[in-house]
mmCIF file of N, CA and C in Angstrom:
data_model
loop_
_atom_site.group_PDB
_atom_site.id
_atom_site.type_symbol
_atom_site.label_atom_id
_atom_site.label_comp_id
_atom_site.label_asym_id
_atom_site.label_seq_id
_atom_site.Cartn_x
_atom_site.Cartn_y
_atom_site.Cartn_z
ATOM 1 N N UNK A 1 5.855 96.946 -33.516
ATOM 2 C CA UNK A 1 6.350 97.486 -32.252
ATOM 3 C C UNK A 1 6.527 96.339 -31.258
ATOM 4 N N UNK A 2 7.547 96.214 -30.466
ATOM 5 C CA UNK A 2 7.787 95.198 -29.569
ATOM 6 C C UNK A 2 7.316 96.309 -28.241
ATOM 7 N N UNK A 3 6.776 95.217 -27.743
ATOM 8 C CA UNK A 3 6.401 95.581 -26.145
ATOM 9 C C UNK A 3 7.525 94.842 -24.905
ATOM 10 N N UNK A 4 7.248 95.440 -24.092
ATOM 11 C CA UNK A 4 8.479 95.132 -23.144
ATOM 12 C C UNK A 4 7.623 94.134 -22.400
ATOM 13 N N UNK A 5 6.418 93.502 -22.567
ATOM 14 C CA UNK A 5 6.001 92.469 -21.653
ATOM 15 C C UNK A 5 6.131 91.244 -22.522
ATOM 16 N N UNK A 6 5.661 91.982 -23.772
ATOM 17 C CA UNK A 6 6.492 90.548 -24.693
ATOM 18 C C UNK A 6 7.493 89.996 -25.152
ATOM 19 N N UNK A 7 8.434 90.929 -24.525
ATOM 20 C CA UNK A 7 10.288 90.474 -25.081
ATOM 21 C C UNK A 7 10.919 89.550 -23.655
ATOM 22 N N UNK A 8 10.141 89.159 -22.662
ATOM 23 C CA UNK A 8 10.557 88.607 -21.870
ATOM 24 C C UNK A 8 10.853 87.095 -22.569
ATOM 25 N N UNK A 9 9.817 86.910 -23.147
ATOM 26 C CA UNK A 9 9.599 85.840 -23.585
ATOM 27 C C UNK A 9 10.572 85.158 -25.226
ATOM 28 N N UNK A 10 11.485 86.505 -25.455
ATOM 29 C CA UNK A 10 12.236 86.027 -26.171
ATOM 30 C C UNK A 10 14.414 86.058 -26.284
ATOM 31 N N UNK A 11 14.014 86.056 -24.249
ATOM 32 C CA UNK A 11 15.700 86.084 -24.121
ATOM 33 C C UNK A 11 15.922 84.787 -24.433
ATOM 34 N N UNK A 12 17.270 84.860 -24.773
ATOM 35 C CA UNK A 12 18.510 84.001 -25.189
ATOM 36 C C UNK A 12 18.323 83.342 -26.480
ATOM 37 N N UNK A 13 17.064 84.152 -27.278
ATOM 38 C CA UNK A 13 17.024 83.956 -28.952
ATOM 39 C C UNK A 13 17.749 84.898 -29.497
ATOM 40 N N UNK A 14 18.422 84.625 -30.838
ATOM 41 C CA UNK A 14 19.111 84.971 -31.572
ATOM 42 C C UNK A 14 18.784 86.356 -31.706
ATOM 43 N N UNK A 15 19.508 86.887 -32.052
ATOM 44 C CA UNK A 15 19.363 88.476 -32.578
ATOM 45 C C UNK A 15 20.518 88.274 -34.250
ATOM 46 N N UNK A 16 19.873 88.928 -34.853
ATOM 47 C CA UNK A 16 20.438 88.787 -36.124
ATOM 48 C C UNK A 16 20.081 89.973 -36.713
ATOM 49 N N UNK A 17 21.250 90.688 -37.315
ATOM 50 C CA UNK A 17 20.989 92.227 -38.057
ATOM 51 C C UNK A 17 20.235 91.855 -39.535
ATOM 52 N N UNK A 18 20.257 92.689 -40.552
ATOM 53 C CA UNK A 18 19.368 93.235 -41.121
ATOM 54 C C UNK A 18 19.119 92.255 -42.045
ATOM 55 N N UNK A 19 20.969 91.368 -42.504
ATOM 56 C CA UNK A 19 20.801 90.905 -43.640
ATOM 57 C C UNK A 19 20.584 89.345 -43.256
ATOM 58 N N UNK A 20 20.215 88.971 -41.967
ATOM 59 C CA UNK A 20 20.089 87.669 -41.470
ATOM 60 C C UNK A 20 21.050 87.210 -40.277
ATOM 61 N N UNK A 21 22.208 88.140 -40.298
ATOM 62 C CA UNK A 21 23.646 87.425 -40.065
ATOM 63 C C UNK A 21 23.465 87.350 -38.456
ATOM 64 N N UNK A 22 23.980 86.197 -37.885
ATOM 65 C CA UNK A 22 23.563 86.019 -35.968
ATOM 66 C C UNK A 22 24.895 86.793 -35.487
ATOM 67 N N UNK A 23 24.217 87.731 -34.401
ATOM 68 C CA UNK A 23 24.951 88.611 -33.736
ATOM 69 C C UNK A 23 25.356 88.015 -32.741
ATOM 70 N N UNK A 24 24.456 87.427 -31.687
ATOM 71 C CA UNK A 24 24.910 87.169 -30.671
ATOM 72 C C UNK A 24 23.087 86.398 -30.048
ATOM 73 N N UNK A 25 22.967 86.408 -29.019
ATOM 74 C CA UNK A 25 21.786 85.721 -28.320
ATOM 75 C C UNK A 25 21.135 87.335 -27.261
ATOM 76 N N UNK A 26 19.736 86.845 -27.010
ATOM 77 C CA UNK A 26 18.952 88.552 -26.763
ATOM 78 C C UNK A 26 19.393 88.129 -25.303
ATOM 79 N N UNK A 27 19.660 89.249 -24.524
ATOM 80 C CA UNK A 27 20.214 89.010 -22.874
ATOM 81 C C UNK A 27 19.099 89.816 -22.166
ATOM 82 N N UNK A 28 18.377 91.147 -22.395
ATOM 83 C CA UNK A 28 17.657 92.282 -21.386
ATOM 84 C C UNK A 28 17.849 93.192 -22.585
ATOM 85 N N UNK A 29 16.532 93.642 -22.325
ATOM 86 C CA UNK A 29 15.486 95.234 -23.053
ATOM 87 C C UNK A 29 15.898 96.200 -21.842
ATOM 88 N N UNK A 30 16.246 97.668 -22.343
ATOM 89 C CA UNK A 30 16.600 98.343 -21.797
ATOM 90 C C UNK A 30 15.166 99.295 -22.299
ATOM 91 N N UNK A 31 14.357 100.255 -21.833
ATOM 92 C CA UNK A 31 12.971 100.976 -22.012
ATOM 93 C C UNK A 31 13.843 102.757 -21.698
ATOM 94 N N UNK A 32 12.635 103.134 -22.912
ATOM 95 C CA UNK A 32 13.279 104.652 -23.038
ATOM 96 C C UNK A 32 12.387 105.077 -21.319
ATOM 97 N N UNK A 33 12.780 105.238 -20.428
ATOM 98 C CA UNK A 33 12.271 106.156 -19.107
ATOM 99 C C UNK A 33 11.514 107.330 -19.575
ATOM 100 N N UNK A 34 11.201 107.901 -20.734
ATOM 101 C CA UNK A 34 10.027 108.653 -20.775
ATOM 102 C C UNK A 34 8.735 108.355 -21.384
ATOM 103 N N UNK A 35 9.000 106.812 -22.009
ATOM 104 C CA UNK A 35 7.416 106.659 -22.504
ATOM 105 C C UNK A 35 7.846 105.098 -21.812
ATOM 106 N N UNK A 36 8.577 104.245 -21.200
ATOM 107 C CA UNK A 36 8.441 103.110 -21.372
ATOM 108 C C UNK A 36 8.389 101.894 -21.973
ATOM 109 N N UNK A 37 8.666 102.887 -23.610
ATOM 110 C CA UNK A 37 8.880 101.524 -24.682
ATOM 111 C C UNK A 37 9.911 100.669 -24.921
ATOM 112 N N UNK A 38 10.202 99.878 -24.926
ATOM 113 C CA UNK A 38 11.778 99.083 -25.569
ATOM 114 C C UNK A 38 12.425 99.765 -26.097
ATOM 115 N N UNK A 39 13.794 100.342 -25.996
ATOM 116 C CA UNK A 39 14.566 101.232 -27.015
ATOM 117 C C UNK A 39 16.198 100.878 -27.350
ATOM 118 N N UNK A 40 16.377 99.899 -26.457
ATOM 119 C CA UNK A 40 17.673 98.848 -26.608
ATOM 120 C C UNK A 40 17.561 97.741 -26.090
ATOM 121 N N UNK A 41 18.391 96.869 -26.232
ATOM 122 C CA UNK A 41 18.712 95.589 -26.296
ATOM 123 C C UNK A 41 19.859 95.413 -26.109
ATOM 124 N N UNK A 42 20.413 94.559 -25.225
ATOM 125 C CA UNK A 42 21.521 93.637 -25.017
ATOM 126 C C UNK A 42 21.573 92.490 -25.352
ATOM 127 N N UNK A 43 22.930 92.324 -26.006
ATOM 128 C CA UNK A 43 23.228 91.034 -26.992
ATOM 129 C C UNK A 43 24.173 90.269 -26.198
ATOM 130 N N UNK A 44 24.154 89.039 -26.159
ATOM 131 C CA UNK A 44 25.282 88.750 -25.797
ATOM 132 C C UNK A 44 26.237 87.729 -26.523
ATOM 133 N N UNK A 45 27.473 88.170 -26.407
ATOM 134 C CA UNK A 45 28.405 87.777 -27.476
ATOM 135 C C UNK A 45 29.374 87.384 -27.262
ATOM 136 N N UNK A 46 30.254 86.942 -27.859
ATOM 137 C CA UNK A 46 31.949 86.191 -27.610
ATOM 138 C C UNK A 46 31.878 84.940 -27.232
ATOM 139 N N UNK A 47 32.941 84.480 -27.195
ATOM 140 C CA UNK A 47 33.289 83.355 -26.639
ATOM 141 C C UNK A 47 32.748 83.047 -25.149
ATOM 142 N N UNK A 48 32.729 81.273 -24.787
ATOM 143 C CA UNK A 48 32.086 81.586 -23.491
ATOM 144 C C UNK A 48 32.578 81.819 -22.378
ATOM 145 N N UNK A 49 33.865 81.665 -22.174
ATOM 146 C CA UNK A 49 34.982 82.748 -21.223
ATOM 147 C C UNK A 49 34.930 84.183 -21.593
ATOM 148 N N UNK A 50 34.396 84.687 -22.268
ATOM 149 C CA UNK A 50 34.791 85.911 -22.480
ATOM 150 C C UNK A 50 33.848 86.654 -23.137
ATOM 151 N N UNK A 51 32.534 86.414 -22.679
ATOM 152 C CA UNK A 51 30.945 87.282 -23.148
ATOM 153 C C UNK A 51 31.426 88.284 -22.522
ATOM 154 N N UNK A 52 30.545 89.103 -23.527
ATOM 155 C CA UNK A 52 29.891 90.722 -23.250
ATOM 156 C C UNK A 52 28.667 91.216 -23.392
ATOM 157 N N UNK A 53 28.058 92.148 -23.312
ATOM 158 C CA UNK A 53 26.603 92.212 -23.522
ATOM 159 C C UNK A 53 26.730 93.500 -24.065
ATOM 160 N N UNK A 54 26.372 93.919 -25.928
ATOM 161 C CA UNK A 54 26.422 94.703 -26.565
ATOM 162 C C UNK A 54 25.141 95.694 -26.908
ATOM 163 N N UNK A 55 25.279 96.332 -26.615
ATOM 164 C CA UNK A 55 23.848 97.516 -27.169
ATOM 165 C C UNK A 55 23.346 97.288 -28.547
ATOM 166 N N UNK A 56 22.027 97.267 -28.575
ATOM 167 C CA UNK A 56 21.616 97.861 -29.946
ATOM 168 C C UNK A 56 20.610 98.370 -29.967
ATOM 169 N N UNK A 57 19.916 99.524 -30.946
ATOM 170 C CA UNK A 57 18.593 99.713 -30.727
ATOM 171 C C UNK A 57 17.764 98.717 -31.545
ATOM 172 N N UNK A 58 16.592 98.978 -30.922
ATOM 173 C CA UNK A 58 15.021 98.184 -31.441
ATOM 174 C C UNK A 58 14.128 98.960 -32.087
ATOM 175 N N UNK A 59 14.877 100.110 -32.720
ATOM 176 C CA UNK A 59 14.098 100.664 -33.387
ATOM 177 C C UNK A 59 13.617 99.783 -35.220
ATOM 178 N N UNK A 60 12.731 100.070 -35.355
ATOM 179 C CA UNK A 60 12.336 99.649 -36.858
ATOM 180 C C UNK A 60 12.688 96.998 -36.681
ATOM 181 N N UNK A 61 12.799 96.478 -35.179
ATOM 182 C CA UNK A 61 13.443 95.540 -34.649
ATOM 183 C C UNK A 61 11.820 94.519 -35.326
ATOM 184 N N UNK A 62 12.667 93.568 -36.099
ATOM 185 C CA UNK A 62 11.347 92.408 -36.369
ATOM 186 C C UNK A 62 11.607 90.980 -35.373
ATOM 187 N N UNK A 63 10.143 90.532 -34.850
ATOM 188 C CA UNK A 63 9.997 89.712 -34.327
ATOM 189 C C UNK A 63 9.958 88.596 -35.451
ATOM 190 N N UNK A 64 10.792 87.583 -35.372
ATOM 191 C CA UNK A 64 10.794 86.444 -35.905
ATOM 192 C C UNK A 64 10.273 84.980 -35.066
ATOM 193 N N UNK A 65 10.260 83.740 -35.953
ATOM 194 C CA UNK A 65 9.433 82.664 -35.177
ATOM 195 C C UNK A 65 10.139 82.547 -33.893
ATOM 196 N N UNK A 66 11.784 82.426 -33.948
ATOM 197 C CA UNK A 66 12.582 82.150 -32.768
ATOM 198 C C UNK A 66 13.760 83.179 -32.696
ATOM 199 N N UNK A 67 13.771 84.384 -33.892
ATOM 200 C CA UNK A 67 14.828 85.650 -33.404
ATOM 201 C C UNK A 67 13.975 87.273 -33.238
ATOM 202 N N UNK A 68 15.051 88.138 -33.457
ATOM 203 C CA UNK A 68 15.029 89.116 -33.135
ATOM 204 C C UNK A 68 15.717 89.707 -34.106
ATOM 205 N N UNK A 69 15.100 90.665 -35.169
ATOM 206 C CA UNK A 69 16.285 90.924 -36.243
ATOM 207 C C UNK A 69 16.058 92.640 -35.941
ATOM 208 N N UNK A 70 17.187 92.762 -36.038
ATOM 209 C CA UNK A 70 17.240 94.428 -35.893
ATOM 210 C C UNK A 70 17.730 95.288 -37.133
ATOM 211 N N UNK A 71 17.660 96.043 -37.242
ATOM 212 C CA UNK A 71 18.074 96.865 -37.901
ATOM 213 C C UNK A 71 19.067 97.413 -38.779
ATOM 214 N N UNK A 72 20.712 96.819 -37.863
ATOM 215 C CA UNK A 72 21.603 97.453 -37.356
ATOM 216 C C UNK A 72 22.145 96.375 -38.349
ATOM 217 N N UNK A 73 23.579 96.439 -38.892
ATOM 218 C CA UNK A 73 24.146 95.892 -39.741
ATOM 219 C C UNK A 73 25.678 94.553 -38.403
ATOM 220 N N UNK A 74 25.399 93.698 -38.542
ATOM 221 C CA UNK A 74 26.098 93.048 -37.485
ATOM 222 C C UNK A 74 27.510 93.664 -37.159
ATOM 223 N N UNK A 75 28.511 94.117 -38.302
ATOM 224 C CA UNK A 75 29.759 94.997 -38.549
ATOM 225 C C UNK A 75 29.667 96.181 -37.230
ATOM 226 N N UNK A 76 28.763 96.941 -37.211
ATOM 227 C CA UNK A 76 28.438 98.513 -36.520
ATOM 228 C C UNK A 76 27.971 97.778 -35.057
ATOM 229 N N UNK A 77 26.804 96.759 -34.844
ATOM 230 C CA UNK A 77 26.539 96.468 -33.525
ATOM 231 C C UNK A 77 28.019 95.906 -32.943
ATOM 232 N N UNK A 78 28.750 95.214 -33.493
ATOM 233 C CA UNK A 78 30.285 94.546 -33.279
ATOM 234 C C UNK A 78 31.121 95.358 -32.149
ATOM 235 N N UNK A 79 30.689 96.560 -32.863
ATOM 236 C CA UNK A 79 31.915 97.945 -32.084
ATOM 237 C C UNK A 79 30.779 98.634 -31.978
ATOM 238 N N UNK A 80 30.084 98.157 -31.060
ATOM 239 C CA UNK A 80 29.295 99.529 -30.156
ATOM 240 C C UNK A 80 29.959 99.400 -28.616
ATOM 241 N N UNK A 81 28.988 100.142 -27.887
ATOM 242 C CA UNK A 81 29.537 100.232 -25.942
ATOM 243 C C UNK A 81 29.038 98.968 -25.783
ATOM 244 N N UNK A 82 29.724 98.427 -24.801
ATOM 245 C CA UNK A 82 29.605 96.866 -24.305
ATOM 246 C C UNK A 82 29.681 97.259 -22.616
ATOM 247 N N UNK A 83 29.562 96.356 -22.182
ATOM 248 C CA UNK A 83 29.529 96.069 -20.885
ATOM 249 C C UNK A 83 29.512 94.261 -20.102
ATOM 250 N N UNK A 84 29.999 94.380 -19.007
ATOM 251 C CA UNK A 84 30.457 92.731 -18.794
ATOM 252 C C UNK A 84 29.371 92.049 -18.366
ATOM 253 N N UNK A 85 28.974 90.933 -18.521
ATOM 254 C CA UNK A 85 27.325 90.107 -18.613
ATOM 255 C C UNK A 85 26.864 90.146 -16.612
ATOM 256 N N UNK A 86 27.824 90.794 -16.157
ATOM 257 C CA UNK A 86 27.466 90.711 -14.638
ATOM 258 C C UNK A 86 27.618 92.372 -14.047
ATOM 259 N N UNK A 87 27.627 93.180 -15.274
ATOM 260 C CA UNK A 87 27.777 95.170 -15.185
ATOM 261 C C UNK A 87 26.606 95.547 -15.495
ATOM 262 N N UNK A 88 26.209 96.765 -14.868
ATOM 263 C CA UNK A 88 25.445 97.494 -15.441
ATOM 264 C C UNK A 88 26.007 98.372 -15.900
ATOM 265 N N UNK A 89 25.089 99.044 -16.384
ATOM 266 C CA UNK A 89 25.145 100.455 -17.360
ATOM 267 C C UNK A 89 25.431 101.839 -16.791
ATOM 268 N N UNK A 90 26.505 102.229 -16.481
ATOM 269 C CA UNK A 90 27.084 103.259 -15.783
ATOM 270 C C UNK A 90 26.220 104.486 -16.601
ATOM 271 N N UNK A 91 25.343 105.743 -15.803
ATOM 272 C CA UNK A 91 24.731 106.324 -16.660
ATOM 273 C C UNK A 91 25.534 107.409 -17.518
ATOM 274 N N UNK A 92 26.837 107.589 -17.673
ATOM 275 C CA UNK A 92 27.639 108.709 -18.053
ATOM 276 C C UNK A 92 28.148 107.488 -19.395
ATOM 277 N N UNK A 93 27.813 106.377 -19.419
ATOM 278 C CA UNK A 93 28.153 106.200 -20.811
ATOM 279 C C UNK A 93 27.112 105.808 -21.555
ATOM 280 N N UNK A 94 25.556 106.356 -21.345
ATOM 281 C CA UNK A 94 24.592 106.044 -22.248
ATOM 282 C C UNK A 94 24.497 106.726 -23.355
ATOM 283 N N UNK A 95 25.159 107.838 -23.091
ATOM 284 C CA UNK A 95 25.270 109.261 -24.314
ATOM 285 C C UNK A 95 26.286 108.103 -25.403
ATOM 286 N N UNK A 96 27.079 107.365 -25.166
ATOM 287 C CA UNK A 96 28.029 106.920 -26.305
ATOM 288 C C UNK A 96 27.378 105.920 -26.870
ATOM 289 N N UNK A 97 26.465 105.567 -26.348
ATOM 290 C CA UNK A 97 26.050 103.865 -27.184
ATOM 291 C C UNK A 97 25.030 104.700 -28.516
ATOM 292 N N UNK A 98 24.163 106.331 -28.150
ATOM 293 C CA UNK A 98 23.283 106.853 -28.868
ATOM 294 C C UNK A 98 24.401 107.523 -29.869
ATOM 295 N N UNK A 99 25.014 107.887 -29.419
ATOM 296 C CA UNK A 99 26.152 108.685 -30.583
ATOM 297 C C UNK A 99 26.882 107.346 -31.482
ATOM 298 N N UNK A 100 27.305 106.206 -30.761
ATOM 299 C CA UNK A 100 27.464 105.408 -32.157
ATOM 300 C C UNK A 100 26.973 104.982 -33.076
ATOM 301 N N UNK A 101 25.304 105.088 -32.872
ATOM 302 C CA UNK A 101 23.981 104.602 -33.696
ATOM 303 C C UNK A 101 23.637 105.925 -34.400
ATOM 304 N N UNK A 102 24.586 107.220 -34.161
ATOM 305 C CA UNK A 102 23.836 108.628 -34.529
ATOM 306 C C UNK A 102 22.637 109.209 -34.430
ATOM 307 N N UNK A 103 22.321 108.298 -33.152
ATOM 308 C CA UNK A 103 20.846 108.483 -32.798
ATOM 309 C C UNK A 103 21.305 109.841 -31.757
ATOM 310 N N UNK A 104 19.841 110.555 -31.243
ATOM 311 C CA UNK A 104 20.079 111.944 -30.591
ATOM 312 C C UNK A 104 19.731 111.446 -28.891
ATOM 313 N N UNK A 105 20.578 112.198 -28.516
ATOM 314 C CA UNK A 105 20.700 111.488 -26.706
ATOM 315 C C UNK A 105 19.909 113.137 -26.015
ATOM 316 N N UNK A 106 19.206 112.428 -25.093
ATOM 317 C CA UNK A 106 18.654 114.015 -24.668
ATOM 318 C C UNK A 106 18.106 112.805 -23.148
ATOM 319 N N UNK A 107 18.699 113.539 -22.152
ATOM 320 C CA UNK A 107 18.681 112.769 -20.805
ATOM 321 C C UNK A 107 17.276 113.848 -20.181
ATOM 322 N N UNK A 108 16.856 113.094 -19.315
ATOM 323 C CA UNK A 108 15.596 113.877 -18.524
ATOM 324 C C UNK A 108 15.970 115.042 -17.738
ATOM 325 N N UNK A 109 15.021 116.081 -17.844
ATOM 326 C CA UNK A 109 15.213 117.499 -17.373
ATOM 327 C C UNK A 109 15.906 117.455 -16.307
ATOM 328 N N UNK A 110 16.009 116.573 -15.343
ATOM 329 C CA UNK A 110 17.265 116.997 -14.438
ATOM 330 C C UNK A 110 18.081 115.936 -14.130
ATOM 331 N N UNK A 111 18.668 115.399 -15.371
ATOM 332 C CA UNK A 111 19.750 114.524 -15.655
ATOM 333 C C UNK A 111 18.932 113.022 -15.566
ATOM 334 N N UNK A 112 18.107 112.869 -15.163
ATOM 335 C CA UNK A 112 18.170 111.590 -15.431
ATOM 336 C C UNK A 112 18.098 110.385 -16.248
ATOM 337 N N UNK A 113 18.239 109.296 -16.071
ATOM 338 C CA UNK A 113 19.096 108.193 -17.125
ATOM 339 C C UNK A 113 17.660 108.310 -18.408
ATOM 340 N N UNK A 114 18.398 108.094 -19.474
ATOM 341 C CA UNK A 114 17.558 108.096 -20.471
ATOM 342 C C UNK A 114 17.263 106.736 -20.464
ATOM 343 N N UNK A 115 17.699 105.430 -20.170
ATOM 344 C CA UNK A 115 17.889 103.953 -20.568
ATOM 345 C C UNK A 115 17.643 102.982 -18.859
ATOM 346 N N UNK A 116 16.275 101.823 -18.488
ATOM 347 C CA UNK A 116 16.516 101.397 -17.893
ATOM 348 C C UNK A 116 16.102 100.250 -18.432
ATOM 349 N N UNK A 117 17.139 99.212 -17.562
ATOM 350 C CA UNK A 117 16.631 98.133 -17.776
ATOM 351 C C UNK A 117 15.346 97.473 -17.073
ATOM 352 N N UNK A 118 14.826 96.665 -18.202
ATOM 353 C CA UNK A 118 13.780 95.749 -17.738
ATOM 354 C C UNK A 118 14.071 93.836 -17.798
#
């Protein structure tokens, strides 16, 4: 389990999906707002005119000596919801980043954001 006091300590290391392959560099942990645990991650990626900062979850996510390997197959994190390295996370598109992972989106009893950043 990654803790959100200990992932401070591993921005702008690699993130690499399942089979090794480097996605991009770790940018900000996003925490599920009902228990507080880490539940995404922002990657950041592209060229250096032209970064983005890509979602992924941290579910099942291994801490390595100097990465972050997730889960997620680098192909599928590629084409998830993105956002620009100076945007936040508009809350009407958090439902799409959980539906591309086929994970289940269920926002707090009176709408509020399922995803904040830390």
């Amino acid at each position: 389990m990654i803790h959100s006091a200990d992932i401070r300590e591993w921005r702008n290391h690699d993130v690499l999906d399942r089979k090794g392959h480097k996605i991009g560099a770790l940018e900000a942990i996003y925490v599920d707002t009902t228990t507080d645990e880490p539940a995404m991650a922002t990657v950041r990626t592209g060229l250096p005119t032209r970064q983005r900062l890509i979602f992924v979850p941290l579910d099942e996510a291994i801490l390595g000596p100097d990465n972050v390997k997730v889960a997620h197959s680098k192909g599928l994190v590629k084409k998830a919801p993105s956002i620009g390295t100076d945007d936040i996370l508009p809350a009407e598109q958090e439902e799409a980043i959980f539906k591309h992972y086929d994970m289940a989106y269920q926002p707090g009893a009176g709408g509020e954001r399922k995803l904040a950043r830390r």
